[in-house]
């Protein structure tokens, strides 16, 4: 591939390609669906270093699993720079949407989450 930076052309080497569907979250949800029941367990019970899901999406997948009802609990660490999981794709956005939904929900809460 060649990338143009103004009038200068730069050569780019493609190392790998991941089909992302329509959005990154669609890719995560499709990965969970495709791997459901593999090895006799839910795709939501994953071991981070043993999954074929690209590492940056593992935390988003765990949040999705909680929202889908496949996991009873999830945790997102953001208390220190070394433990900050919100640096991974979609994690900060998912957390913001969950909190906003909790604050604005007027009907019965479909996500009865204890935020303490």
Short mmCIF file of N, CA and C in Angstrom, two decimals:
data_model
loop_
_atom_site.label_atom_id
_atom_site.label_comp_id
_atom_site.label_asym_id
_atom_site.label_seq_id
_atom_site.Cartn_x
_atom_site.Cartn_y
_atom_site.Cartn_z
N UNK A 1 0.84 -1.18 0.00
CA UNK A 1 0.00 0.00 0.00
C UNK A 1 0.88 1.23 0.00
N UNK A 2 0.38 2.27 -0.61
CA UNK A 2 1.10 3.54 -0.61
C UNK A 2 0.22 4.59 0.03
N UNK A 3 0.79 5.34 0.93
CA UNK A 3 0.07 6.42 1.62
C UNK A 3 0.69 7.74 1.20
N UNK A 4 -0.13 8.69 0.90
CA UNK A 4 0.36 10.02 0.53
C UNK A 4 0.31 10.94 1.74
N UNK A 5 1.41 11.60 1.99
CA UNK A 5 1.51 12.59 3.05
C UNK A 5 1.87 13.90 2.35
N UNK A 6 0.85 14.64 1.95
CA UNK A 6 1.10 15.81 1.12
C UNK A 6 1.56 15.35 -0.25
N UNK A 7 2.70 15.84 -0.69
CA UNK A 7 3.24 15.44 -1.98
C UNK A 7 4.18 14.24 -1.86
N UNK A 8 4.45 13.82 -0.63
CA UNK A 8 5.37 12.71 -0.37
C UNK A 8 4.60 11.38 -0.26
N UNK A 9 5.05 10.35 -0.96
CA UNK A 9 4.43 9.03 -0.89
C UNK A 9 5.22 8.15 0.06
N UNK A 10 4.52 7.40 0.89
CA UNK A 10 5.16 6.49 1.84
C UNK A 10 4.67 5.08 1.59
N UNK A 11 5.57 4.10 1.65
CA UNK A 11 5.22 2.70 1.48
C UNK A 11 4.75 2.14 2.82
N UNK A 12 3.62 1.45 2.85
CA UNK A 12 3.10 0.81 4.05
C UNK A 12 3.07 -0.70 3.82
N UNK A 13 3.59 -1.45 4.76
CA UNK A 13 3.53 -2.91 4.69
C UNK A 13 2.38 -3.39 5.55
N UNK A 14 1.47 -4.17 4.99
CA UNK A 14 0.35 -4.72 5.73
C UNK A 14 0.80 -6.02 6.38
N UNK A 15 0.73 -6.06 7.71
CA UNK A 15 1.15 -7.25 8.44
C UNK A 15 -0.02 -8.21 8.62
N UNK A 16 -1.17 -7.67 8.96
CA UNK A 16 -2.36 -8.52 9.10
C UNK A 16 -3.60 -7.67 8.87
N UNK A 17 -4.69 -8.33 8.61
CA UNK A 17 -5.95 -7.65 8.37
C UNK A 17 -7.02 -8.35 9.20
N UNK A 18 -7.82 -7.57 9.90
CA UNK A 18 -8.94 -8.12 10.67
C UNK A 18 -10.22 -7.56 10.09
N UNK A 19 -11.13 -8.41 9.60
CA UNK A 19 -12.41 -7.89 9.09
C UNK A 19 -13.21 -7.31 10.25
N UNK A 20 -13.61 -6.06 10.14
CA UNK A 20 -14.24 -5.38 11.26
C UNK A 20 -15.76 -5.28 11.14
N UNK A 21 -16.37 -5.86 10.11
CA UNK A 21 -17.80 -5.72 9.90
C UNK A 21 -18.12 -4.24 9.77
N UNK A 22 -19.24 -3.81 10.29
CA UNK A 22 -19.62 -2.39 10.16
C UNK A 22 -18.87 -1.52 11.17
N UNK A 23 -18.73 -2.01 12.40
CA UNK A 23 -18.04 -1.24 13.44
C UNK A 23 -17.18 -2.21 14.25
N UNK A 24 -16.32 -1.65 15.08
CA UNK A 24 -15.49 -2.49 15.94
C UNK A 24 -16.35 -3.29 16.91
N UNK A 25 -17.43 -2.70 17.42
CA UNK A 25 -18.31 -3.42 18.35
C UNK A 25 -19.03 -4.55 17.64
N UNK A 26 -19.41 -4.36 16.38
CA UNK A 26 -20.00 -5.45 15.60
C UNK A 26 -19.03 -6.62 15.50
N UNK A 27 -17.74 -6.30 15.31
CA UNK A 27 -16.72 -7.35 15.23
C UNK A 27 -16.65 -8.13 16.55
N UNK A 28 -16.66 -7.40 17.67
CA UNK A 28 -16.59 -8.06 18.99
C UNK A 28 -17.80 -8.96 19.19
N UNK A 29 -18.99 -8.45 18.91
CA UNK A 29 -20.22 -9.24 19.10
C UNK A 29 -20.25 -10.45 18.17
N UNK A 30 -19.78 -10.28 16.94
CA UNK A 30 -19.73 -11.41 16.00
C UNK A 30 -18.73 -12.46 16.48
N UNK A 31 -17.59 -12.02 17.02
CA UNK A 31 -16.60 -12.95 17.56
C UNK A 31 -17.21 -13.77 18.70
N UNK A 32 -17.93 -13.10 19.60
CA UNK A 32 -18.57 -13.81 20.72
C UNK A 32 -19.57 -14.84 20.19
N UNK A 33 -20.38 -14.44 19.19
CA UNK A 33 -21.38 -15.34 18.64
C UNK A 33 -20.73 -16.55 17.96
N UNK A 34 -19.68 -16.31 17.19
CA UNK A 34 -19.03 -17.38 16.45
C UNK A 34 -18.31 -18.38 17.36
N UNK A 35 -17.87 -17.94 18.52
CA UNK A 35 -17.12 -18.81 19.42
C UNK A 35 -17.96 -19.35 20.58
N UNK A 36 -19.25 -19.06 20.58
CA UNK A 36 -20.12 -19.52 21.66
C UNK A 36 -20.15 -21.04 21.70
N UNK A 37 -19.94 -21.60 22.88
CA UNK A 37 -20.00 -23.04 23.06
C UNK A 37 -18.75 -23.79 22.66
N UNK A 38 -17.76 -23.09 22.12
CA UNK A 38 -16.52 -23.77 21.73
C UNK A 38 -15.87 -24.33 22.98
N UNK A 39 -15.42 -25.52 22.92
CA UNK A 39 -14.80 -26.23 24.06
C UNK A 39 -15.79 -26.43 25.21
N UNK A 40 -17.08 -26.36 24.92
CA UNK A 40 -18.09 -26.65 25.92
C UNK A 40 -18.37 -25.53 26.91
N UNK A 41 -17.82 -24.33 26.68
CA UNK A 41 -18.11 -23.20 27.59
C UNK A 41 -18.51 -21.98 26.77
N UNK A 42 -19.07 -21.02 27.46
CA UNK A 42 -19.49 -19.78 26.81
C UNK A 42 -18.27 -19.00 26.33
N UNK A 43 -18.44 -18.31 25.22
CA UNK A 43 -17.37 -17.45 24.71
C UNK A 43 -17.10 -16.29 25.66
N UNK A 44 -18.01 -16.04 26.58
CA UNK A 44 -17.82 -14.94 27.52
C UNK A 44 -16.89 -15.31 28.68
N UNK A 45 -16.53 -16.54 28.81
CA UNK A 45 -15.58 -16.94 29.84
C UNK A 45 -14.25 -17.20 29.16
N UNK A 46 -13.53 -16.11 28.96
CA UNK A 46 -12.30 -16.16 28.18
C UNK A 46 -11.08 -15.92 29.07
N UNK A 47 -10.01 -16.52 28.67
CA UNK A 47 -8.73 -16.28 29.33
C UNK A 47 -7.96 -15.35 28.40
N UNK A 48 -7.64 -14.16 28.88
CA UNK A 48 -7.11 -13.10 28.03
C UNK A 48 -5.98 -13.55 27.09
N UNK A 49 -5.01 -14.26 27.59
CA UNK A 49 -3.88 -14.62 26.73
C UNK A 49 -4.17 -15.84 25.86
N UNK A 50 -5.32 -16.47 26.07
CA UNK A 50 -5.63 -17.67 25.32
C UNK A 50 -6.77 -17.49 24.35
N UNK A 51 -7.10 -16.26 24.00
CA UNK A 51 -8.22 -16.03 23.10
C UNK A 51 -7.74 -15.60 21.72
N UNK A 52 -8.52 -15.90 20.72
CA UNK A 52 -8.18 -15.46 19.37
C UNK A 52 -8.72 -14.06 19.09
N UNK A 53 -9.43 -13.51 20.04
CA UNK A 53 -9.90 -12.12 19.92
C UNK A 53 -8.70 -11.20 20.13
N UNK A 54 -8.48 -10.24 19.25
CA UNK A 54 -7.34 -9.34 19.45
C UNK A 54 -7.37 -8.70 20.83
N UNK A 55 -6.23 -8.68 21.49
CA UNK A 55 -6.13 -8.24 22.88
C UNK A 55 -6.81 -6.90 23.17
N UNK A 56 -6.70 -5.89 22.31
CA UNK A 56 -7.35 -4.62 22.64
C UNK A 56 -8.87 -4.71 22.79
N UNK A 57 -9.49 -5.76 22.21
CA UNK A 57 -10.95 -5.87 22.29
C UNK A 57 -11.45 -6.76 23.42
N UNK A 58 -10.57 -7.38 24.17
CA UNK A 58 -10.98 -8.30 25.22
C UNK A 58 -11.82 -7.60 26.29
N UNK A 59 -11.42 -6.41 26.71
CA UNK A 59 -12.16 -5.72 27.76
C UNK A 59 -13.54 -5.27 27.28
N UNK A 60 -13.63 -4.83 26.03
CA UNK A 60 -14.93 -4.47 25.47
C UNK A 60 -15.83 -5.70 25.39
N UNK A 61 -15.25 -6.85 25.05
CA UNK A 61 -16.02 -8.10 24.99
C UNK A 61 -16.54 -8.48 26.37
N UNK A 62 -15.73 -8.28 27.39
CA UNK A 62 -16.20 -8.61 28.74
C UNK A 62 -17.37 -7.73 29.16
N UNK A 63 -17.31 -6.45 28.83
CA UNK A 63 -18.43 -5.55 29.14
C UNK A 63 -19.67 -5.98 28.36
N UNK A 64 -19.49 -6.30 27.09
CA UNK A 64 -20.61 -6.76 26.27
C UNK A 64 -21.24 -8.01 26.86
N UNK A 65 -20.42 -8.91 27.39
CA UNK A 65 -20.94 -10.14 27.99
C UNK A 65 -21.80 -9.85 29.21
N UNK A 66 -21.41 -8.87 30.00
CA UNK A 66 -22.23 -8.48 31.17
C UNK A 66 -23.56 -7.92 30.68
N UNK A 67 -23.51 -7.03 29.69
CA UNK A 67 -24.73 -6.41 29.18
C UNK A 67 -25.65 -7.42 28.49
N UNK A 68 -25.06 -8.46 27.90
CA UNK A 68 -25.86 -9.51 27.27
C UNK A 68 -26.43 -10.50 28.28
N UNK A 69 -25.97 -10.41 29.53
CA UNK A 69 -26.45 -11.31 30.58
C UNK A 69 -25.69 -12.62 30.65
N UNK A 70 -24.59 -12.73 29.93
CA UNK A 70 -23.82 -13.97 29.91
C UNK A 70 -22.82 -14.07 31.06
N UNK A 71 -22.52 -12.95 31.69
CA UNK A 71 -21.62 -12.92 32.84
C UNK A 71 -22.33 -12.16 33.95
N UNK A 72 -22.20 -12.62 35.18
CA UNK A 72 -22.88 -11.94 36.28
C UNK A 72 -22.19 -10.66 36.73
N UNK A 73 -20.92 -10.50 36.41
CA UNK A 73 -20.18 -9.35 36.90
C UNK A 73 -19.04 -9.02 35.95
N UNK A 74 -18.67 -7.76 35.92
CA UNK A 74 -17.53 -7.31 35.14
C UNK A 74 -16.84 -6.20 35.92
N UNK A 75 -15.60 -5.99 35.62
CA UNK A 75 -14.86 -4.95 36.32
C UNK A 75 -14.00 -4.20 35.31
N UNK A 76 -14.02 -2.86 35.45
CA UNK A 76 -13.16 -2.02 34.64
C UNK A 76 -12.29 -1.21 35.59
N UNK A 77 -11.01 -1.39 35.49
CA UNK A 77 -10.08 -0.67 36.37
C UNK A 77 -9.66 0.64 35.72
N UNK A 78 -9.70 1.71 36.50
CA UNK A 78 -9.23 3.00 36.01
C UNK A 78 -8.63 3.83 37.13
N UNK A 79 -8.14 3.15 38.15
CA UNK A 79 -7.66 3.83 39.34
C UNK A 79 -6.21 4.29 39.26
N UNK A 80 -5.43 3.71 38.38
CA UNK A 80 -4.03 4.13 38.26
C UNK A 80 -3.59 3.97 36.81
N UNK A 81 -2.57 4.73 36.41
CA UNK A 81 -2.12 4.63 35.02
C UNK A 81 -1.71 3.21 34.60
N UNK A 82 -1.16 2.43 35.51
CA UNK A 82 -0.72 1.08 35.15
C UNK A 82 -1.88 0.10 35.02
N UNK A 83 -3.01 0.41 35.63
CA UNK A 83 -4.17 -0.49 35.60
C UNK A 83 -5.31 0.05 34.74
N UNK A 84 -5.11 1.16 34.08
CA UNK A 84 -6.19 1.82 33.37
C UNK A 84 -6.63 1.01 32.15
N UNK A 85 -7.83 0.40 32.24
CA UNK A 85 -8.37 -0.39 31.14
C UNK A 85 -9.18 0.45 30.16
N UNK A 86 -9.41 1.73 30.51
CA UNK A 86 -10.17 2.58 29.60
C UNK A 86 -9.34 3.02 28.40
N UNK A 87 -8.06 2.69 28.38
CA UNK A 87 -7.23 3.01 27.22
C UNK A 87 -7.51 2.06 26.06
N UNK A 88 -8.17 0.95 26.31
CA UNK A 88 -8.47 -0.02 25.26
C UNK A 88 -9.69 0.45 24.45
N UNK A 89 -9.78 0.04 23.19
CA UNK A 89 -10.89 0.48 22.34
C UNK A 89 -12.25 0.13 22.92
N UNK A 90 -13.16 1.07 22.85
CA UNK A 90 -14.57 0.93 23.20
C UNK A 90 -14.86 0.91 24.69
N UNK A 91 -13.88 0.68 25.55
CA UNK A 91 -14.13 0.55 26.98
C UNK A 91 -14.67 1.85 27.57
N UNK A 92 -14.01 2.96 27.31
CA UNK A 92 -14.46 4.24 27.84
C UNK A 92 -15.85 4.58 27.31
N UNK A 93 -16.08 4.36 26.01
CA UNK A 93 -17.37 4.67 25.41
C UNK A 93 -18.48 3.81 26.00
N UNK A 94 -18.23 2.52 26.18
CA UNK A 94 -19.25 1.64 26.77
C UNK A 94 -19.57 2.06 28.20
N UNK A 95 -18.54 2.37 28.99
CA UNK A 95 -18.77 2.80 30.37
C UNK A 95 -19.57 4.09 30.41
N UNK A 96 -19.24 5.05 29.55
CA UNK A 96 -19.98 6.32 29.51
C UNK A 96 -21.45 6.09 29.14
N UNK A 97 -21.69 5.22 28.17
CA UNK A 97 -23.07 4.95 27.76
C UNK A 97 -23.86 4.25 28.87
N UNK A 98 -23.22 3.35 29.56
CA UNK A 98 -23.90 2.65 30.66
C UNK A 98 -24.27 3.63 31.76
N UNK A 99 -23.33 4.49 32.14
CA UNK A 99 -23.59 5.47 33.20
C UNK A 99 -24.68 6.45 32.76
N UNK A 100 -24.62 6.92 31.53
CA UNK A 100 -25.65 7.84 31.03
C UNK A 100 -27.02 7.16 31.01
N UNK A 101 -27.06 5.91 30.59
CA UNK A 101 -28.32 5.17 30.57
C UNK A 101 -28.88 5.03 31.99
N UNK A 102 -27.99 4.69 32.93
CA UNK A 102 -28.41 4.55 34.33
C UNK A 102 -29.02 5.86 34.84
N UNK A 103 -28.40 6.98 34.50
CA UNK A 103 -28.85 8.29 34.99
C UNK A 103 -30.16 8.72 34.33
N UNK A 104 -30.37 8.34 33.08
CA UNK A 104 -31.53 8.81 32.33
C UNK A 104 -32.67 7.80 32.26
N UNK A 105 -32.47 6.59 32.72
CA UNK A 105 -33.50 5.56 32.62
C UNK A 105 -34.73 5.94 33.42
N UNK A 106 -35.88 5.88 32.78
CA UNK A 106 -37.14 6.19 33.45
C UNK A 106 -37.97 4.93 33.67
N UNK A 107 -37.65 3.86 32.97
CA UNK A 107 -38.39 2.61 33.11
C UNK A 107 -37.59 1.65 33.97
N UNK A 108 -38.10 0.45 34.13
CA UNK A 108 -37.38 -0.57 34.88
C UNK A 108 -35.99 -0.75 34.29
N UNK A 109 -35.01 -0.86 35.14
CA UNK A 109 -33.62 -0.91 34.71
C UNK A 109 -33.27 -2.30 34.18
N UNK A 110 -32.96 -2.41 32.88
CA UNK A 110 -32.57 -3.72 32.35
C UNK A 110 -31.14 -4.13 32.74
N UNK A 111 -30.38 -3.17 33.27
CA UNK A 111 -29.01 -3.45 33.72
C UNK A 111 -28.90 -3.13 35.20
N UNK A 112 -29.39 -4.02 36.07
CA UNK A 112 -29.34 -3.73 37.51
C UNK A 112 -27.92 -3.86 38.06
N UNK A 113 -27.13 -2.83 37.81
CA UNK A 113 -25.71 -2.86 38.15
C UNK A 113 -25.47 -2.09 39.45
N UNK A 114 -24.69 -2.66 40.35
CA UNK A 114 -24.27 -1.97 41.56
C UNK A 114 -22.99 -1.21 41.21
N UNK A 115 -23.05 0.11 41.18
CA UNK A 115 -21.93 0.92 40.73
C UNK A 115 -20.93 1.26 41.81
N UNK A 116 -21.07 0.69 42.99
CA UNK A 116 -20.15 1.04 44.08
C UNK A 116 -18.83 0.42 43.90
#
